[in-house]
């Protein structure tokens, strides 16, 4: 509940700041144009690869691999959480994009060109939901602290890398990716709590 409230508050504040054209929007533009002016190889190709890996197609592949693993591990409630959280988070993101209708960064020589809305970032949302669910499962399922810490570090790095790639490529502003992470954490908190409650109630009935 605390995680839901904090992340929900962060998203609300970011949304209000962006829609109200507050100081963060100026920072957004400055950062976006700095990266566009300083983009160079091999970093551009690397960021394009990271971004492609977490596109809709890439996320479908990652989703199926994790779903197969959870199925074989007989972690059916975690599998249900995965099915609800990742596709649900991506649908929620599309709805928020159409609600806020923020245009993407504009450059004379863009690295990528997209016609959809900018706020919040879809790639960052998908990555946060996926890696957030993965780290939640592994932290609970794997007792070794070395595994837990390594998993947290890896998953956090991947989320930040995806978010950075979207800003580097000029597909999103900084506030877009921050809002996406906040939105996704709140959504994950709802999904995991709901599935956990369902599990406890079903287990209680069998006693």
mmCIF file of C-alpha atoms in Angstrom:
data_model
loop_
_atom_site.group_PDB
_atom_site.id
_atom_site.type_symbol
_atom_site.label_atom_id
_atom_site.label_comp_id
_atom_site.label_asym_id
_atom_site.label_seq_id
_atom_site.Cartn_x
_atom_site.Cartn_y
_atom_site.Cartn_z
ATOM 1 C CA UNK A 1 0.000 0.000 0.000
ATOM 2 C CA UNK A 2 2.842 2.374 0.861
ATOM 3 C CA UNK A 3 4.526 1.635 -2.474
ATOM 4 C CA UNK A 4 1.254 2.248 -4.314
ATOM 5 C CA UNK A 5 0.664 5.572 -2.560
ATOM 6 C CA UNK A 6 4.205 6.857 -3.076
ATOM 7 C CA UNK A 7 4.454 5.874 -6.752
ATOM 8 C CA UNK A 8 0.936 7.138 -7.426
ATOM 9 C CA UNK A 9 1.811 10.470 -5.824
ATOM 10 C CA UNK A 10 4.998 10.762 -7.892
ATOM 11 C CA UNK A 11 3.076 10.092 -11.103
ATOM 12 C CA UNK A 12 0.406 12.632 -10.150
ATOM 13 C CA UNK A 13 3.000 15.327 -9.450
ATOM 14 C CA UNK A 14 4.854 14.644 -12.696
ATOM 15 C CA UNK A 15 1.629 14.712 -14.706
ATOM 16 C CA UNK A 16 0.574 18.003 -13.139
ATOM 17 C CA UNK A 17 4.009 19.535 -13.751
ATOM 18 C CA UNK A 18 4.067 18.436 -17.393
ATOM 19 C CA UNK A 19 0.516 19.487 -18.173
ATOM 20 C CA UNK A 20 1.038 22.783 -16.336
ATOM 21 C CA UNK A 21 4.209 23.519 -18.312
ATOM 22 C CA UNK A 22 6.233 23.884 -15.132
ATOM 23 C CA UNK A 23 10.024 23.990 -14.793
ATOM 24 C CA UNK A 24 10.501 20.297 -15.540
ATOM 25 C CA UNK A 25 9.316 20.819 -19.122
ATOM 26 C CA UNK A 26 12.178 23.253 -19.719
ATOM 27 C CA UNK A 27 14.615 20.715 -18.334
ATOM 28 C CA UNK A 28 13.002 18.078 -20.572
ATOM 29 C CA UNK A 29 13.691 20.117 -23.694
ATOM 30 C CA UNK A 30 17.251 20.986 -22.683
ATOM 31 C CA UNK A 31 18.171 17.374 -21.959
ATOM 32 C CA UNK A 32 16.496 16.107 -25.137
ATOM 33 C CA UNK A 33 18.368 18.552 -27.366
ATOM 34 C CA UNK A 34 21.673 17.904 -25.595
ATOM 35 C CA UNK A 35 21.470 14.183 -26.316
ATOM 36 C CA UNK A 36 20.351 14.789 -29.887
ATOM 37 C CA UNK A 37 23.337 17.070 -30.480
ATOM 38 C CA UNK A 38 25.847 14.703 -28.866
ATOM 39 C CA UNK A 39 24.567 11.339 -30.145
ATOM 40 C CA UNK A 40 27.379 9.279 -31.622
ATOM 41 C CA UNK A 41 28.325 5.720 -32.524
ATOM 42 C CA UNK A 42 28.546 3.096 -31.166
ATOM 43 C CA UNK A 43 26.216 4.401 -28.452
ATOM 44 C CA UNK A 44 23.394 5.182 -30.855
ATOM 45 C CA UNK A 45 23.356 1.634 -32.199
ATOM 46 C CA UNK A 46 23.492 0.251 -28.655
ATOM 47 C CA UNK A 47 20.535 2.386 -27.576
ATOM 48 C CA UNK A 48 18.597 1.371 -30.680
ATOM 49 C CA UNK A 49 19.250 -2.272 -29.794
ATOM 50 C CA UNK A 50 18.099 -1.837 -26.199
ATOM 51 C CA UNK A 51 14.995 -0.021 -27.404
ATOM 52 C CA UNK A 52 14.173 -2.680 -30.006
ATOM 53 C CA UNK A 53 14.602 -5.426 -27.422
ATOM 54 C CA UNK A 54 11.833 -3.802 -25.367
ATOM 55 C CA UNK A 55 9.481 -2.949 -28.210
ATOM 56 C CA UNK A 56 6.148 -4.772 -28.457
ATOM 57 C CA UNK A 57 7.761 -7.654 -30.355
ATOM 58 C CA UNK A 58 10.689 -7.846 -27.959
ATOM 59 C CA UNK A 59 8.423 -7.780 -24.931
ATOM 60 C CA UNK A 60 6.282 -10.576 -26.363
ATOM 61 C CA UNK A 61 9.405 -12.744 -26.607
ATOM 62 C CA UNK A 62 10.551 -11.889 -23.073
ATOM 63 C CA UNK A 63 7.022 -12.393 -21.759
ATOM 64 C CA UNK A 64 6.737 -15.845 -23.334
ATOM 65 C CA UNK A 65 10.136 -16.938 -22.002
ATOM 66 C CA UNK A 66 9.291 -15.893 -18.450
ATOM 67 C CA UNK A 67 5.794 -17.383 -18.707
ATOM 68 C CA UNK A 68 7.297 -20.706 -19.810
ATOM 69 C CA UNK A 69 9.753 -20.639 -16.912
ATOM 70 C CA UNK A 70 7.003 -19.903 -14.364
ATOM 71 C CA UNK A 71 4.813 -22.635 -15.870
ATOM 72 C CA UNK A 72 7.599 -25.208 -15.564
ATOM 73 C CA UNK A 73 8.372 -24.018 -12.032
ATOM 74 C CA UNK A 74 4.667 -24.519 -11.221
ATOM 75 C CA UNK A 75 4.495 -20.942 -9.942
ATOM 76 C CA UNK A 76 0.927 -20.527 -11.156
ATOM 77 C CA UNK A 77 0.094 -17.452 -9.097
ATOM 78 C CA UNK A 78 3.212 -15.685 -10.312
ATOM 79 C CA UNK A 79 2.280 -16.692 -13.843
ATOM 80 C CA UNK A 80 -1.134 -15.129 -13.308
ATOM 81 C CA UNK A 81 0.535 -11.994 -11.955
ATOM 82 C CA UNK A 82 2.714 -11.846 -15.081
ATOM 83 C CA UNK A 83 -0.304 -12.246 -17.376
ATOM 84 C CA UNK A 84 -2.161 -9.463 -15.588
ATOM 85 C CA UNK A 85 0.656 -7.010 -14.917
ATOM 86 C CA UNK A 86 2.667 -6.780 -18.141
ATOM 87 C CA UNK A 87 -0.091 -6.693 -20.802
ATOM 88 C CA UNK A 88 -2.314 -4.753 -18.407
ATOM 89 C CA UNK A 89 0.411 -2.197 -17.785
ATOM 90 C CA UNK A 90 0.952 -1.720 -21.512
ATOM 91 C CA UNK A 91 -2.779 -1.193 -22.089
ATOM 92 C CA UNK A 92 -2.898 1.273 -19.194
ATOM 93 C CA UNK A 93 0.018 3.145 -20.733
ATOM 94 C CA UNK A 94 -1.784 3.514 -24.069
ATOM 95 C CA UNK A 95 -4.829 4.888 -22.258
ATOM 96 C CA UNK A 96 -2.691 7.421 -20.381
ATOM 97 C CA UNK A 97 -0.968 8.499 -23.594
ATOM 98 C CA UNK A 98 -4.335 9.330 -25.148
ATOM 99 C CA UNK A 99 -5.449 11.039 -21.955
ATOM 100 C CA UNK A 100 -2.483 13.420 -21.785
ATOM 101 C CA UNK A 101 -1.717 13.626 -25.540
ATOM 102 C CA UNK A 102 1.775 15.075 -25.111
ATOM 103 C CA UNK A 103 3.733 15.440 -28.338
ATOM 104 C CA UNK A 104 7.143 13.825 -28.641
ATOM 105 C CA UNK A 105 10.409 15.796 -28.781
ATOM 106 C CA UNK A 106 11.017 17.528 -32.110
ATOM 107 C CA UNK A 107 14.459 17.840 -33.738
ATOM 108 C CA UNK A 108 15.855 19.005 -37.070
ATOM 109 C CA UNK A 109 17.643 15.646 -37.421
ATOM 110 C CA UNK A 110 15.801 13.072 -35.274
ATOM 111 C CA UNK A 111 17.296 9.667 -34.510
ATOM 112 C CA UNK A 112 13.830 8.083 -34.463
ATOM 113 C CA UNK A 113 10.484 9.311 -35.730
ATOM 114 C CA UNK A 114 7.251 8.217 -34.049
ATOM 115 C CA UNK A 115 3.690 9.397 -34.553
ATOM 116 C CA UNK A 116 2.254 8.333 -31.186
ATOM 117 C CA UNK A 117 2.058 10.383 -28.000
ATOM 118 C CA UNK A 118 4.957 10.778 -25.573
ATOM 119 C CA UNK A 119 3.689 10.751 -21.963
ATOM 120 C CA UNK A 120 4.335 8.301 -20.341
ATOM 121 C CA UNK A 121 6.939 6.125 -22.080
ATOM 122 C CA UNK A 122 5.583 2.788 -23.314
ATOM 123 C CA UNK A 123 8.962 1.062 -23.528
ATOM 124 C CA UNK A 124 9.815 2.109 -19.971
ATOM 125 C CA UNK A 125 6.410 0.994 -18.731
ATOM 126 C CA UNK A 126 6.782 -2.453 -20.279
ATOM 127 C CA UNK A 127 10.327 -2.851 -18.955
ATOM 128 C CA UNK A 128 9.390 -1.728 -15.437
ATOM 129 C CA UNK A 129 6.404 -4.076 -15.286
ATOM 130 C CA UNK A 130 8.386 -7.025 -16.651
ATOM 131 C CA UNK A 131 11.577 -6.638 -14.643
ATOM 132 C CA UNK A 132 9.647 -5.526 -11.572
ATOM 133 C CA UNK A 133 7.597 -8.727 -11.669
ATOM 134 C CA UNK A 134 10.721 -10.807 -12.330
ATOM 135 C CA UNK A 135 12.657 -9.342 -9.408
ATOM 136 C CA UNK A 136 9.657 -9.687 -7.083
ATOM 137 C CA UNK A 137 9.400 -13.375 -7.908
ATOM 138 C CA UNK A 138 13.106 -14.159 -7.643
ATOM 139 C CA UNK A 139 13.585 -12.246 -4.395
ATOM 140 C CA UNK A 140 10.829 -14.345 -2.808
ATOM 141 C CA UNK A 141 11.611 -17.645 -4.521
ATOM 142 C CA UNK A 142 15.395 -17.600 -4.131
ATOM 143 C CA UNK A 143 16.617 -17.572 -0.502
ATOM 144 C CA UNK A 144 20.285 -16.839 -1.230
ATOM 145 C CA UNK A 145 21.070 -13.169 -0.626
ATOM 146 C CA UNK A 146 23.692 -13.135 -3.370
ATOM 147 C CA UNK A 147 21.028 -14.173 -5.880
ATOM 148 C CA UNK A 148 18.571 -11.631 -4.512
ATOM 149 C CA UNK A 149 21.018 -8.731 -4.642
ATOM 150 C CA UNK A 150 22.276 -9.711 -8.077
ATOM 151 C CA UNK A 151 18.733 -9.950 -9.402
ATOM 152 C CA UNK A 152 17.762 -6.559 -8.003
ATOM 153 C CA UNK A 153 20.880 -4.954 -9.465
ATOM 154 C CA UNK A 154 20.388 -6.542 -12.900
ATOM 155 C CA UNK A 155 16.684 -5.754 -13.177
ATOM 156 C CA UNK A 156 17.130 -2.181 -11.958
ATOM 157 C CA UNK A 157 19.953 -1.681 -14.449
ATOM 158 C CA UNK A 158 17.781 -2.941 -17.299
ATOM 159 C CA UNK A 159 14.895 -0.619 -16.418
ATOM 160 C CA UNK A 160 17.224 2.389 -16.178
ATOM 161 C CA UNK A 161 18.947 1.409 -19.425
ATOM 162 C CA UNK A 162 15.642 1.214 -21.280
ATOM 163 C CA UNK A 163 14.562 4.561 -19.849
ATOM 164 C CA UNK A 164 17.894 6.128 -20.798
ATOM 165 C CA UNK A 165 17.723 4.703 -24.333
ATOM 166 C CA UNK A 166 14.370 6.400 -24.932
ATOM 167 C CA UNK A 167 15.689 9.768 -23.804
ATOM 168 C CA UNK A 168 18.973 9.332 -25.702
ATOM 169 C CA UNK A 169 17.133 8.495 -28.929
ATOM 170 C CA UNK A 170 14.843 11.501 -28.553
ATOM 171 C CA UNK A 171 11.721 9.366 -28.372
ATOM 172 C CA UNK A 172 10.797 10.688 -24.936
ATOM 173 C CA UNK A 173 11.493 13.423 -22.420
ATOM 174 C CA UNK A 174 12.983 12.679 -18.991
ATOM 175 C CA UNK A 175 9.604 13.272 -17.333
ATOM 176 C CA UNK A 176 8.025 10.708 -19.686
ATOM 177 C CA UNK A 177 10.265 7.890 -18.487
ATOM 178 C CA UNK A 178 10.061 8.928 -14.827
ATOM 179 C CA UNK A 179 6.264 8.951 -15.023
ATOM 180 C CA UNK A 180 6.308 5.556 -16.737
ATOM 181 C CA UNK A 181 8.361 4.048 -13.923
ATOM 182 C CA UNK A 182 6.071 5.544 -11.270
ATOM 183 C CA UNK A 183 2.959 4.388 -13.114
ATOM 184 C CA UNK A 184 4.318 0.873 -13.523
ATOM 185 C CA UNK A 185 5.412 0.495 -9.911
ATOM 186 C CA UNK A 186 1.925 1.522 -8.772
ATOM 187 C CA UNK A 187 0.325 -0.920 -11.219
ATOM 188 C CA UNK A 188 2.649 -3.731 -10.141
ATOM 189 C CA UNK A 189 1.808 -3.085 -6.492
ATOM 190 C CA UNK A 190 -1.899 -3.428 -7.309
ATOM 191 C CA UNK A 191 -1.414 -6.612 -9.357
ATOM 192 C CA UNK A 192 0.911 -8.423 -6.944
ATOM 193 C CA UNK A 193 -1.233 -7.484 -3.938
ATOM 194 C CA UNK A 194 -4.395 -8.678 -5.690
ATOM 195 C CA UNK A 195 -2.866 -12.003 -6.755
ATOM 196 C CA UNK A 196 -1.344 -12.526 -3.313
ATOM 197 C CA UNK A 197 -4.735 -11.901 -1.692
ATOM 198 C CA UNK A 198 -6.356 -14.362 -4.090
ATOM 199 C CA UNK A 199 -3.741 -16.993 -3.242
ATOM 200 C CA UNK A 200 -4.179 -16.578 0.511
ATOM 201 C CA UNK A 201 -7.959 -16.807 0.278
ATOM 202 C CA UNK A 202 -7.861 -19.966 -1.840
ATOM 203 C CA UNK A 203 -5.312 -21.572 0.467
ATOM 204 C CA UNK A 204 -7.447 -20.680 3.482
ATOM 205 C CA UNK A 205 -10.442 -22.439 1.942
ATOM 206 C CA UNK A 206 -8.475 -25.648 1.497
ATOM 207 C CA UNK A 207 -7.484 -25.800 5.163
#
